[in-house]
Every structure is written in C-alpha cells, then in structure tokens.
mmCIF file of N, CA and C in Angstrom:
data_model
loop_
_atom_site.group_PDB
_atom_site.id
_atom_site.type_symbol
_atom_site.label_atom_id
_atom_site.label_comp_id
_atom_site.label_asym_id
_atom_site.label_seq_id
_atom_site.Cartn_x
_atom_site.Cartn_y
_atom_site.Cartn_z
ATOM 1 N N MET A 279 -24.974 -9.109 75.770
ATOM 2 C CA MET A 279 -25.335 -10.283 75.013
ATOM 3 C C MET A 279 -25.185 -10.006 73.524
ATOM 4 N N GLN A 280 -25.509 -8.783 73.112
ATOM 5 C CA GLN A 280 -25.397 -8.438 71.692
ATOM 6 C C GLN A 280 -23.947 -8.559 71.226
ATOM 7 N N LYS A 281 -23.000 -8.075 72.038
ATOM 8 C CA LYS A 281 -21.585 -8.153 71.667
ATOM 9 C C LYS A 281 -21.113 -9.598 71.605
ATOM 10 N N ILE A 282 -21.542 -10.386 72.570
ATOM 11 C CA ILE A 282 -21.167 -11.803 72.592
ATOM 12 C C ILE A 282 -21.755 -12.522 71.380
ATOM 13 N N ASN A 283 -23.016 -12.235 71.075
ATOM 14 C CA ASN A 283 -23.650 -12.870 69.913
ATOM 15 C C ASN A 283 -22.967 -12.467 68.607
ATOM 16 N N GLN A 284 -22.512 -11.217 68.511
ATOM 17 C CA GLN A 284 -21.797 -10.788 67.315
ATOM 18 C C GLN A 284 -20.468 -11.524 67.182
ATOM 19 N N ARG A 285 -19.762 -11.680 68.287
ATOM 20 C CA ARG A 285 -18.483 -12.407 68.249
ATOM 21 C C ARG A 285 -18.698 -13.865 67.899
ATOM 22 N N LEU A 286 -19.721 -14.472 68.485
ATOM 23 C CA LEU A 286 -20.015 -15.875 68.166
ATOM 24 C C LEU A 286 -20.357 -16.045 66.688
ATOM 25 N N ALA A 287 -21.164 -15.146 66.158
ATOM 26 C CA ALA A 287 -21.523 -15.223 64.737
ATOM 27 C C ALA A 287 -20.287 -15.062 63.863
ATOM 28 N N LEU A 288 -19.384 -14.194 64.246
ATOM 29 C CA LEU A 288 -18.148 -13.997 63.484
ATOM 30 C C LEU A 288 -17.272 -15.249 63.527
ATOM 31 N N ILE A 289 -17.117 -15.828 64.697
ATOM 32 C CA ILE A 289 -16.305 -17.044 64.840
ATOM 33 C C ILE A 289 -16.917 -18.203 64.060
ATOM 34 N N VAL A 290 -18.233 -18.379 64.200
ATOM 35 C CA VAL A 290 -18.907 -19.466 63.479
ATOM 36 C C VAL A 290 -18.853 -19.210 61.976
ATOM 37 N N GLY A 291 -18.964 -17.944 61.552
ATOM 38 C CA GLY A 291 -18.848 -17.603 60.138
ATOM 39 C C GLY A 291 -17.469 -17.931 59.589
ATOM 40 N N CYS A 292 -16.420 -17.635 60.375
ATOM 41 C CA CYS A 292 -15.047 -17.975 59.954
ATOM 42 C C CYS A 292 -14.868 -19.482 59.839
ATOM 43 N N PHE A 293 -15.457 -20.218 60.751
ATOM 44 C CA PHE A 293 -15.408 -21.675 60.679
ATOM 45 C C PHE A 293 -16.091 -22.165 59.405
ATOM 46 N N GLY A 294 -17.190 -21.497 59.020
ATOM 47 C CA GLY A 294 -17.885 -21.845 57.780
ATOM 48 C C GLY A 294 -17.036 -21.585 56.550
ATOM 49 N N ILE A 295 -16.252 -20.512 56.584
ATOM 50 C CA ILE A 295 -15.349 -20.231 55.458
ATOM 51 C C ILE A 295 -14.307 -21.339 55.331
ATOM 52 N N VAL A 296 -13.792 -21.796 56.463
ATOM 53 C CA VAL A 296 -12.823 -22.906 56.445
ATOM 54 C C VAL A 296 -13.480 -24.158 55.868
ATOM 55 N N LEU A 297 -14.703 -24.441 56.277
ATOM 56 C CA LEU A 297 -15.415 -25.608 55.737
ATOM 57 C C LEU A 297 -15.639 -25.464 54.236
ATOM 58 N N LEU A 298 -15.985 -24.266 53.794
ATOM 59 C CA LEU A 298 -16.189 -24.028 52.368
ATOM 60 C C LEU A 298 -14.898 -24.243 51.582
ATOM 61 N N LEU A 299 -13.800 -23.715 52.104
ATOM 62 C CA LEU A 299 -12.510 -23.899 51.437
ATOM 63 C C LEU A 299 -12.110 -25.374 51.386
ATOM 64 N N LEU A 300 -12.357 -26.095 52.471
ATOM 65 C CA LEU A 300 -12.063 -27.534 52.484
ATOM 66 C C LEU A 300 -12.905 -28.284 51.462
ATOM 67 N N SER A 301 -14.170 -27.902 51.318
ATOM 68 C CA SER A 301 -15.023 -28.610 50.358
ATOM 69 C C SER A 301 -14.635 -28.293 48.917
ATOM 70 N N VAL A 302 -14.113 -27.089 48.679
ATOM 71 C CA VAL A 302 -13.717 -26.708 47.313
ATOM 72 C C VAL A 302 -12.388 -27.354 46.918
ATOM 73 N N PHE A 303 -11.412 -27.333 47.820
ATOM 74 C CA PHE A 303 -10.059 -27.771 47.463
ATOM 75 C C PHE A 303 -9.757 -29.235 47.804
ATOM 76 N N THR A 304 -10.677 -29.916 48.440
ATOM 77 C CA THR A 304 -10.474 -31.340 48.735
ATOM 78 C C THR A 304 -11.720 -32.110 48.302
ATOM 79 N N GLY A 305 -11.665 -33.375 48.416
ATOM 80 C CA GLY A 305 -12.814 -34.213 48.072
ATOM 81 C C GLY A 305 -13.663 -34.557 49.287
ATOM 82 N N LEU A 306 -13.560 -33.762 50.343
ATOM 83 C CA LEU A 306 -14.288 -34.068 51.576
ATOM 84 C C LEU A 306 -15.804 -33.949 51.428
ATOM 85 N N PHE A 307 -16.258 -33.157 50.472
ATOM 86 C CA PHE A 307 -17.696 -32.966 50.321
ATOM 87 C C PHE A 307 -18.408 -34.260 49.943
ATOM 88 N N GLN A 308 -17.670 -35.240 49.477
ATOM 89 C CA GLN A 308 -18.261 -36.527 49.119
ATOM 90 C C GLN A 308 -18.394 -37.455 50.325
ATOM 91 N N GLN A 309 -17.812 -37.057 51.437
ATOM 92 C CA GLN A 309 -17.901 -37.857 52.659
ATOM 93 C C GLN A 309 -19.177 -37.494 53.429
ATOM 94 N N ALA A 310 -19.867 -38.505 53.940
ATOM 95 C CA ALA A 310 -21.129 -38.271 54.653
ATOM 96 C C ALA A 310 -20.910 -37.476 55.948
ATOM 97 N N TRP A 311 -19.831 -37.753 56.664
ATOM 98 C CA TRP A 311 -19.584 -37.041 57.920
ATOM 99 C C TRP A 311 -19.305 -35.560 57.674
ATOM 100 N N PHE A 312 -18.707 -35.227 56.544
ATOM 101 C CA PHE A 312 -18.429 -33.826 56.218
ATOM 102 C C PHE A 312 -19.725 -33.088 55.869
ATOM 103 N N VAL A 313 -20.623 -33.744 55.162
ATOM 104 C CA VAL A 313 -21.923 -33.151 54.846
ATOM 105 C C VAL A 313 -22.698 -32.912 56.135
ATOM 106 N N PHE A 314 -22.627 -33.867 57.070
ATOM 107 C CA PHE A 314 -23.264 -33.694 58.378
ATOM 108 C C PHE A 314 -22.645 -32.513 59.125
ATOM 109 N N LEU A 315 -21.330 -32.356 59.045
ATOM 110 C CA LEU A 315 -20.638 -31.244 59.694
ATOM 111 C C LEU A 315 -21.086 -29.903 59.103
ATOM 112 N N ILE A 316 -21.281 -29.846 57.807
ATOM 113 C CA ILE A 316 -21.760 -28.618 57.175
ATOM 114 C C ILE A 316 -23.203 -28.330 57.597
ATOM 115 N N ALA A 317 -24.033 -29.354 57.697
ATOM 116 C CA ALA A 317 -25.415 -29.161 58.151
ATOM 117 C C ALA A 317 -25.444 -28.662 59.601
ATOM 118 N N LEU A 318 -24.585 -29.209 60.441
ATOM 119 C CA LEU A 318 -24.481 -28.759 61.832
ATOM 120 C C LEU A 318 -24.012 -27.308 61.886
ATOM 121 N N TRP A 319 -23.026 -26.962 61.055
ATOM 122 C CA TRP A 319 -22.555 -25.581 60.997
ATOM 123 C C TRP A 319 -23.687 -24.646 60.570
ATOM 124 N N LEU A 320 -24.470 -25.051 59.598
ATOM 125 C CA LEU A 320 -25.574 -24.226 59.112
ATOM 126 C C LEU A 320 -26.595 -23.968 60.223
ATOM 127 N N PHE A 321 -26.895 -24.987 61.020
ATOM 128 C CA PHE A 321 -27.829 -24.849 62.144
ATOM 129 C C PHE A 321 -27.290 -23.864 63.176
ATOM 130 N N VAL A 322 -26.030 -24.026 63.556
ATOM 131 C CA VAL A 322 -25.420 -23.153 64.561
ATOM 132 C C VAL A 322 -25.311 -21.726 64.028
ATOM 133 N N PHE A 323 -24.925 -21.556 62.795
ATOM 134 C CA PHE A 323 -24.783 -20.217 62.213
ATOM 135 C C PHE A 323 -26.133 -19.516 62.116
ATOM 136 N N SER A 324 -27.175 -20.249 61.748
ATOM 137 C CA SER A 324 -28.503 -19.625 61.675
ATOM 138 C C SER A 324 -28.978 -19.198 63.062
ATOM 139 N N SER A 325 -28.656 -19.973 64.098
ATOM 140 C CA SER A 325 -28.993 -19.583 65.462
ATOM 141 C C SER A 325 -28.246 -18.315 65.867
ATOM 142 N N CYS A 326 -26.973 -18.234 65.539
ATOM 143 C CA CYS A 326 -26.170 -17.041 65.858
ATOM 144 C C CYS A 326 -26.720 -15.804 65.152
ATOM 145 N N CYS A 327 -27.068 -15.949 63.888
ATOM 146 C CA CYS A 327 -27.591 -14.811 63.126
ATOM 147 C C CYS A 327 -28.970 -14.398 63.636
ATOM 148 N N TYR A 328 -29.809 -15.365 64.006
ATOM 149 C CA TYR A 328 -31.142 -15.065 64.528
ATOM 150 C C TYR A 328 -31.058 -14.233 65.804
ATOM 151 N N ARG A 329 -30.092 -14.529 66.674
ATOM 152 C CA ARG A 329 -29.951 -13.787 67.927
ATOM 153 C C ARG A 329 -29.523 -12.345 67.720
ATOM 154 N N LEU A 330 -29.124 -11.985 66.508
ATOM 155 C CA LEU A 330 -28.741 -10.609 66.205
ATOM 156 C C LEU A 330 -29.894 -9.794 65.615
ATOM 157 N N THR A 331 -31.021 -10.420 65.358
ATOM 158 C CA THR A 331 -32.138 -9.739 64.703
ATOM 159 C C THR A 331 -33.088 -9.103 65.723
ATOM 160 N N PRO A 332 -33.838 -8.079 65.300
ATOM 161 C CA PRO A 332 -34.857 -7.489 66.180
ATOM 162 C C PRO A 332 -35.980 -8.478 66.508
ATOM 163 N N LEU A 333 -36.197 -9.453 65.656
ATOM 164 C CA LEU A 333 -37.220 -10.474 65.920
ATOM 165 C C LEU A 333 -36.892 -11.235 67.197
ATOM 166 N N PHE A 334 -35.625 -11.533 67.424
ATOM 167 C CA PHE A 334 -35.205 -12.245 68.632
ATOM 168 C C PHE A 334 -35.577 -11.446 69.881
ATOM 169 N N ILE A 335 -35.308 -10.152 69.867
ATOM 170 C CA ILE A 335 -35.623 -9.313 71.021
ATOM 171 C C ILE A 335 -37.139 -9.186 71.182
ATOM 172 N N ALA A 336 -37.857 -9.064 70.074
ATOM 173 C CA ALA A 336 -39.315 -8.946 70.128
ATOM 174 C C ALA A 336 -39.968 -10.220 70.662
ATOM 175 N N ARG A 337 -39.421 -11.368 70.335
ATOM 176 C CA ARG A 337 -39.995 -12.639 70.797
ATOM 177 C C ARG A 337 -39.602 -12.979 72.227
ATOM 178 N N ASN A 338 -38.647 -12.240 72.786
ATOM 179 C CA ASN A 338 -38.156 -12.534 74.127
ATOM 180 C C ASN A 338 -38.239 -11.308 75.034
ATOM 181 N N PRO A 339 -39.451 -10.889 75.391
ATOM 182 C CA PRO A 339 -39.581 -9.743 76.294
ATOM 183 C C PRO A 339 -39.183 -10.140 77.725
ATOM 184 N N LEU A 340 -38.930 -9.143 78.552
ATOM 185 C CA LEU A 340 -38.535 -9.409 79.936
ATOM 186 C C LEU A 340 -39.605 -10.190 80.699
ATOM 187 N N SER A 341 -40.863 -9.971 80.357
ATOM 188 C CA SER A 341 -41.944 -10.674 81.055
ATOM 189 C C SER A 341 -41.893 -12.189 80.841
ATOM 190 N N LYS A 342 -41.178 -12.626 79.839
ATOM 191 C CA LYS A 342 -41.007 -14.061 79.591
ATOM 192 C C LYS A 342 -39.981 -14.664 80.555
ATOM 193 N N PHE A 343 -39.052 -13.846 81.029
ATOM 194 C CA PHE A 343 -37.952 -14.339 81.855
ATOM 195 C C PHE A 343 -38.084 -14.032 83.335
ATOM 196 N N ILE A 344 -38.775 -12.969 83.671
ATOM 197 C CA ILE A 344 -38.945 -12.581 85.070
ATOM 198 C C ILE A 344 -40.441 -12.450 85.323
ATOM 199 N N GLN A 345 -40.975 -13.339 86.138
ATOM 200 C CA GLN A 345 -42.407 -13.351 86.400
ATOM 201 C C GLN A 345 -42.652 -13.328 87.907
ATOM 202 N N ARG A 346 -43.724 -12.693 88.291
ATOM 203 C CA ARG A 346 -44.077 -12.605 89.696
ATOM 204 C C ARG A 346 -45.317 -13.454 89.955
ATOM 205 N N GLU A 347 -45.249 -14.244 91.024
ATOM 206 C CA GLU A 347 -46.400 -15.012 91.494
ATOM 207 C C GLU A 347 -46.537 -14.770 92.980
ATOM 208 N N GLN A 348 -47.514 -14.004 93.361
ATOM 209 C CA GLN A 348 -47.781 -13.667 94.752
ATOM 210 C C GLN A 348 -46.503 -13.246 95.473
ATOM 211 N N GLN A 349 -45.901 -14.131 96.247
ATOM 212 C CA GLN A 349 -44.720 -13.794 97.034
ATOM 213 C C GLN A 349 -43.429 -14.375 96.459
ATOM 214 N N HIS A 350 -43.500 -14.902 95.243
ATOM 215 C CA HIS A 350 -42.325 -15.507 94.617
ATOM 216 C C HIS A 350 -41.973 -14.805 93.310
ATOM 217 N N LEU A 351 -40.708 -14.884 92.981
ATOM 218 C CA LEU A 351 -40.205 -14.404 91.708
ATOM 219 C C LEU A 351 -39.707 -15.620 90.939
ATOM 220 N N LEU A 352 -40.208 -15.798 89.726
ATOM 221 C CA LEU A 352 -39.774 -16.896 88.872
ATOM 222 C C LEU A 352 -38.781 -16.338 87.868
ATOM 223 N N LEU A 353 -37.613 -16.952 87.781
ATOM 224 C CA LEU A 353 -36.555 -16.476 86.901
ATOM 225 C C LEU A 353 -36.210 -17.533 85.867
ATOM 226 N N PHE A 354 -36.213 -17.134 84.625
ATOM 227 C CA PHE A 354 -35.810 -17.981 83.510
ATOM 228 C C PHE A 354 -34.596 -17.323 82.864
ATOM 229 N N THR A 355 -33.744 -18.097 82.223
ATOM 230 C CA THR A 355 -32.589 -17.547 81.542
ATOM 231 C C THR A 355 -32.496 -18.142 80.150
ATOM 232 N N LEU A 356 -31.881 -17.397 79.243
ATOM 233 C CA LEU A 356 -31.672 -17.889 77.885
ATOM 234 C C LEU A 356 -30.584 -18.948 77.882
ATOM 235 N N SER A 357 -30.795 -19.977 77.111
ATOM 236 C CA SER A 357 -29.775 -21.014 76.982
ATOM 237 C C SER A 357 -29.972 -21.732 75.658
ATOM 238 N N GLY A 358 -28.906 -22.285 75.171
ATOM 239 C CA GLY A 358 -29.004 -23.104 73.970
ATOM 240 C C GLY A 358 -29.253 -22.315 72.700
ATOM 241 N N PHE A 359 -29.857 -22.968 71.733
ATOM 242 C CA PHE A 359 -30.073 -22.402 70.414
ATOM 243 C C PHE A 359 -31.440 -21.731 70.316
ATOM 244 N N PHE A 360 -31.542 -20.731 69.486
ATOM 245 C CA PHE A 360 -32.765 -20.010 69.181
ATOM 246 C C PHE A 360 -33.392 -19.442 70.455
ATOM 247 N N ASP A 361 -34.652 -19.740 70.780
ATOM 248 C CA ASP A 361 -35.341 -19.121 71.917
ATOM 249 C C ASP A 361 -35.437 -20.045 73.129
ATOM 250 N N ARG A 362 -34.570 -20.960 73.277
ATOM 251 C CA ARG A 362 -34.640 -21.931 74.367
ATOM 252 C C ARG A 362 -34.356 -21.254 75.702
ATOM 253 N N THR A 363 -35.157 -21.570 76.712
ATOM 254 C CA THR A 363 -34.959 -21.004 78.045
ATOM 255 C C THR A 363 -34.681 -22.110 79.048
ATOM 256 N N HIS A 364 -34.071 -21.719 80.146
ATOM 257 C CA HIS A 364 -33.759 -22.638 81.232
ATOM 258 C C HIS A 364 -34.404 -22.084 82.496
ATOM 259 N N GLY A 365 -35.012 -22.952 83.262
ATOM 260 C CA GLY A 365 -35.609 -22.487 84.514
ATOM 261 C C GLY A 365 -36.920 -23.185 84.765
ATOM 262 N N PRO A 366 -37.683 -22.747 85.696
ATOM 263 C CA PRO A 366 -37.524 -21.533 86.484
ATOM 264 C C PRO A 366 -36.723 -21.760 87.766
ATOM 265 N N GLN A 367 -36.186 -20.662 88.246
ATOM 266 C CA GLN A 367 -35.611 -20.616 89.579
ATOM 267 C C GLN A 367 -36.606 -19.820 90.418
ATOM 268 N N TRP A 368 -36.952 -20.341 91.587
ATOM 269 C CA TRP A 368 -37.929 -19.690 92.453
ATOM 270 C C TRP A 368 -37.189 -18.920 93.545
ATOM 271 N N LEU A 369 -37.587 -17.696 93.753
ATOM 272 C CA LEU A 369 -37.034 -16.899 94.846
ATOM 273 C C LEU A 369 -38.181 -16.265 95.622
ATOM 274 N N LEU A 370 -38.106 -16.347 96.924
ATOM 275 C CA LEU A 370 -39.069 -15.676 97.779
ATOM 276 C C LEU A 370 -38.756 -14.179 97.742
ATOM 277 N N ILE A 371 -39.722 -13.360 97.413
ATOM 278 C CA ILE A 371 -39.483 -11.920 97.269
ATOM 279 C C ILE A 371 -38.994 -11.306 98.568
ATOM 280 N N ALA A 372 -39.496 -11.777 99.686
ATOM 281 C CA ALA A 372 -39.076 -11.236 100.984
ATOM 282 C C ALA A 372 -37.604 -11.523 101.274
ATOM 283 N N SER A 373 -37.032 -12.518 100.631
ATOM 284 C CA SER A 373 -35.628 -12.860 100.884
ATOM 285 C C SER A 373 -34.653 -12.112 99.979
ATOM 286 N N ILE A 374 -35.159 -11.381 98.992
ATOM 287 C CA ILE A 374 -34.286 -10.657 98.062
ATOM 288 C C ILE A 374 -33.737 -9.405 98.744
ATOM 289 N N GLU A 375 -32.413 -9.277 98.738
ATOM 290 C CA GLU A 375 -31.767 -8.116 99.348
ATOM 291 C C GLU A 375 -31.339 -7.089 98.301
ATOM 292 N N LYS A 376 -30.798 -7.568 97.200
ATOM 293 C CA LYS A 376 -30.238 -6.665 96.197
ATOM 294 C C LYS A 376 -30.400 -7.261 94.807
ATOM 295 N N ILE A 377 -30.645 -6.375 93.838
ATOM 296 C CA ILE A 377 -30.711 -6.763 92.435
ATOM 297 C C ILE A 377 -29.708 -5.893 91.695
ATOM 298 N N GLN A 378 -28.766 -6.537 91.052
ATOM 299 C CA GLN A 378 -27.723 -5.829 90.318
ATOM 300 C C GLN A 378 -27.975 -6.027 88.818
ATOM 301 N N CYS A 379 -28.256 -4.937 88.121
ATOM 302 C CA CYS A 379 -28.571 -4.993 86.692
ATOM 303 C C CYS A 379 -27.368 -4.562 85.866
ATOM 304 N N ARG A 380 -27.110 -5.290 84.822
ATOM 305 C CA ARG A 380 -26.098 -4.958 83.820
ATOM 306 C C ARG A 380 -26.731 -5.191 82.459
ATOM 307 N N ASP A 381 -26.070 -4.684 81.424
ATOM 308 C CA ASP A 381 -26.569 -4.963 80.074
ATOM 309 C C ASP A 381 -26.563 -6.470 79.846
ATOM 310 N N ASP A 382 -27.710 -7.009 79.465
ATOM 311 C CA ASP A 382 -27.874 -8.425 79.106
ATOM 312 C C ASP A 382 -27.729 -9.392 80.272
ATOM 313 N N GLN A 383 -27.697 -8.894 81.506
ATOM 314 C CA GLN A 383 -27.527 -9.801 82.644
ATOM 315 C C GLN A 383 -28.083 -9.161 83.906
ATOM 316 N N CYS A 384 -28.550 -10.012 84.796
ATOM 317 C CA CYS A 384 -29.095 -9.556 86.066
ATOM 318 C C CYS A 384 -28.657 -10.540 87.154
ATOM 319 N N THR A 385 -28.193 -10.002 88.277
ATOM 320 C CA THR A 385 -27.802 -10.832 89.409
ATOM 321 C C THR A 385 -28.691 -10.478 90.584
ATOM 322 N N ILE A 386 -29.300 -11.483 91.191
ATOM 323 C CA ILE A 386 -30.198 -11.264 92.319
ATOM 324 C C ILE A 386 -29.593 -11.944 93.540
ATOM 325 N N PHE A 387 -29.392 -11.153 94.593
ATOM 326 C CA PHE A 387 -28.820 -11.643 95.849
ATOM 327 C C PHE A 387 -29.938 -11.801 96.862
ATOM 328 N N SER A 388 -29.968 -12.947 97.535
ATOM 329 C CA SER A 388 -30.990 -13.162 98.553
ATOM 330 C C SER A 388 -30.337 -13.307 99.922
ATOM 331 N N SER A 389 -31.162 -13.215 100.956
ATOM 332 C CA SER A 389 -30.652 -13.285 102.327
ATOM 333 C C SER A 389 -30.173 -14.686 102.693
ATOM 334 N N GLU A 390 -30.497 -15.648 101.889
ATOM 335 C CA GLU A 390 -30.080 -17.031 102.150
ATOM 336 C C GLU A 390 -28.705 -17.321 101.557
ATOM 337 N N GLN A 391 -27.915 -16.267 101.305
ATOM 338 C CA GLN A 391 -26.590 -16.384 100.686
ATOM 339 C C GLN A 391 -26.676 -17.059 99.324
ATOM 340 N N ARG A 392 -27.790 -16.860 98.676
ATOM 341 C CA ARG A 392 -28.014 -17.427 97.348
ATOM 342 C C ARG A 392 -27.898 -16.319 96.314
ATOM 343 N N GLN A 393 -27.349 -16.662 95.185
ATOM 344 C CA GLN A 393 -27.140 -15.688 94.131
ATOM 345 C C GLN A 393 -27.641 -16.285 92.820
ATOM 346 N N CYS A 394 -28.545 -15.601 92.151
ATOM 347 C CA CYS A 394 -29.076 -16.063 90.869
ATOM 348 C C CYS A 394 -28.622 -15.107 89.778
ATOM 349 N N VAL A 395 -28.013 -15.647 88.745
ATOM 350 C CA VAL A 395 -27.574 -14.854 87.602
ATOM 351 C C VAL A 395 -28.385 -15.312 86.401
ATOM 352 N N ILE A 396 -29.028 -14.355 85.728
ATOM 353 C CA ILE A 396 -29.818 -14.702 84.555
ATOM 354 C C ILE A 396 -29.375 -13.851 83.370
ATOM 355 N N SER A 397 -29.331 -14.477 82.205
ATOM 356 C CA SER A 397 -28.985 -13.790 80.954
ATOM 357 C C SER A 397 -30.267 -13.372 80.264
ATOM 358 N N LEU A 398 -30.318 -12.108 79.868
ATOM 359 C CA LEU A 398 -31.525 -11.555 79.277
ATOM 360 C C LEU A 398 -31.190 -10.667 78.083
ATOM 361 N N PRO A 399 -32.066 -10.592 77.095
ATOM 362 C CA PRO A 399 -31.826 -9.681 75.967
ATOM 363 C C PRO A 399 -32.379 -8.285 76.270
ATOM 364 N N ALA A 400 -31.754 -7.574 77.217
ATOM 365 C CA ALA A 400 -32.236 -6.253 77.610
ATOM 366 C C ALA A 400 -31.082 -5.404 78.128
ATOM 367 N N SER A 401 -31.261 -4.103 78.054
ATOM 368 C CA SER A 401 -30.240 -3.186 78.565
ATOM 369 C C SER A 401 -30.440 -2.978 80.070
ATOM 370 N N LYS A 402 -29.466 -2.351 80.692
ATOM 371 C CA LYS A 402 -29.532 -2.074 82.129
ATOM 372 C C LYS A 402 -30.738 -1.187 82.449
ATOM 373 N N ALA A 403 -30.968 -0.171 81.633
ATOM 374 C CA ALA A 403 -32.095 0.742 81.867
ATOM 375 C C ALA A 403 -33.435 0.009 81.760
ATOM 376 N N GLU A 404 -33.564 -0.871 80.779
ATOM 377 C CA GLU A 404 -34.807 -1.647 80.632
ATOM 378 C C GLU A 404 -35.030 -2.559 81.831
ATOM 379 N N LEU A 405 -33.968 -3.183 82.312
ATOM 380 C CA LEU A 405 -34.085 -4.066 83.479
ATOM 381 C C LEU A 405 -34.496 -3.291 84.726
ATOM 382 N N MET A 406 -33.865 -2.154 84.955
ATOM 383 C CA MET A 406 -34.203 -1.360 86.137
ATOM 384 C C MET A 406 -35.647 -0.863 86.064
ATOM 385 N N HIS A 407 -36.089 -0.432 84.899
ATOM 386 C CA HIS A 407 -37.473 0.012 84.722
ATOM 387 C C HIS A 407 -38.448 -1.143 84.971
ATOM 388 N N TYR A 408 -38.118 -2.316 84.478
ATOM 389 C CA TYR A 408 -38.993 -3.481 84.666
ATOM 390 C C TYR A 408 -39.103 -3.851 86.144
ATOM 391 N N PHE A 409 -37.964 -3.889 86.849
ATOM 392 C CA PHE A 409 -38.000 -4.236 88.275
ATOM 393 C C PHE A 409 -38.730 -3.180 89.096
ATOM 394 N N ASN A 410 -38.584 -1.913 88.750
ATOM 395 C CA ASN A 410 -39.301 -0.864 89.482
ATOM 396 C C ASN A 410 -40.807 -0.982 89.309
ATOM 397 N N GLY A 411 -41.264 -1.482 88.190
ATOM 398 C CA GLY A 411 -42.690 -1.693 87.976
ATOM 399 C C GLY A 411 -43.198 -3.014 88.533
ATOM 400 N N LEU A 412 -42.290 -3.935 88.805
ATOM 401 C CA LEU A 412 -42.671 -5.278 89.259
ATOM 402 C C LEU A 412 -42.965 -5.336 90.751
ATOM 403 N N PHE A 413 -42.226 -4.568 91.527
ATOM 404 C CA PHE A 413 -42.349 -4.632 92.983
ATOM 405 C C PHE A 413 -43.252 -3.524 93.515
ATOM 406 N N THR A 414 -43.843 -3.779 94.701
ATOM 407 C CA THR A 414 -44.640 -2.759 95.376
ATOM 408 C C THR A 414 -43.705 -1.747 96.031
ATOM 409 N N GLU A 415 -44.257 -0.628 96.474
ATOM 410 C CA GLU A 415 -43.454 0.411 97.116
ATOM 411 C C GLU A 415 -42.784 -0.119 98.382
ATOM 412 N N HIS A 416 -43.494 -0.933 99.147
ATOM 413 C CA HIS A 416 -42.937 -1.507 100.374
ATOM 414 C C HIS A 416 -41.755 -2.435 100.041
ATOM 415 N N GLU A 417 -41.890 -3.243 98.998
ATOM 416 C CA GLU A 417 -40.825 -4.164 98.593
ATOM 417 C C GLU A 417 -39.615 -3.396 98.061
ATOM 418 N N LYS A 418 -39.862 -2.293 97.346
ATOM 419 C CA LYS A 418 -38.771 -1.491 96.815
ATOM 420 C C LYS A 418 -37.931 -0.861 97.921
ATOM 421 N N GLN A 419 -38.520 -0.597 99.053
ATOM 422 C CA GLN A 419 -37.781 -0.045 100.184
ATOM 423 C C GLN A 419 -36.816 -1.076 100.778
ATOM 424 N N ALA A 420 -37.183 -2.345 100.701
ATOM 425 C CA ALA A 420 -36.346 -3.413 101.265
ATOM 426 C C ALA A 420 -35.347 -3.965 100.284
ATOM 427 N N ILE A 421 -35.530 -3.738 98.996
ATOM 428 C CA ILE A 421 -34.671 -4.301 97.954
ATOM 429 C C ILE A 421 -33.867 -3.163 97.303
ATOM 430 N N ILE A 422 -32.576 -3.344 97.225
ATOM 431 C CA ILE A 422 -31.706 -2.394 96.549
ATOM 432 C C ILE A 422 -31.632 -2.795 95.069
ATOM 433 N N ILE A 423 -32.057 -1.882 94.220
ATOM 434 C CA ILE A 423 -31.993 -2.134 92.765
ATOM 435 C C ILE A 423 -30.959 -1.201 92.189
ATOM 436 N N GLU A 424 -29.886 -1.772 91.665
ATOM 437 C CA GLU A 424 -28.817 -0.940 91.088
ATOM 438 C C GLU A 424 -28.374 -1.453 89.744
#
C-alpha cells in the first residue's frame, strides 16, 4: 500500500504541476470550473500525502479492520479518501480454511468457496502476528496462516 500511495501521490503531484502551468500561462484561473478543478486537486493531493504519514498508520491499527465477535470475524477494508473504511464483511470463524497475508493486503479463504480480500496498512509480519494472537490454539490448528 505504501508503494501504491507513493505512486498515486507522484501522479497527482504531476497533475498539479500541469494545472499550475495552465493557470500561469493561460487565463483559465479566471474560470470558475478551473478554480473548482484546482480545489478538487488539492483535496485529492492532501489525501495522497496524508496516507504517506506515520499519523495515517497510527490512526489505522489492525484492530480497526479485523475484529472478532464470538464465532465471527468482522473485516473492514480501507477505501476512498483519508481514513474511510468499507465493511464489515462477516465470516464464520469455523468456515475459515486459510489466511494468506501479504504486505498491505490479506486474503481469507472460507469453506463456502468465498474469498475476502482486505487492504490494510500493515506488513506481512504484522498481519501474521495479529492473526496468531486473534485465534485460539484449537482454531489455529484448523486454519492455515501463511
């Protein structure tokens, strides 16, 4: 996610340079729609830059996205601008067969041929450590965490 956010910030920043050049060398800055376009660019660019800060990671711990309720796992994923989340997706813990962790992403496979993919601001090691602490020893024997 960090690499993707860096690329997005770079692309949005380049778009801002084009907008700046257009406003300097043309009379577009006097148009209301162009001012709105610059305001929209500023909003998107600030969101991209915010996702690169340690504050973003601090405000979005794994416990915010993966929660356990008795026999269910609630999954939320990052979406949209700033700290917006999407979800929850409910999964019965007994139906989970495998959890595949990657940097910034987690895929959970269930016995119902269902697959949940969630985007998270965490490394593979952090995800594996979190899942190992989330499940009981009996559940860990039935679930493959890789």
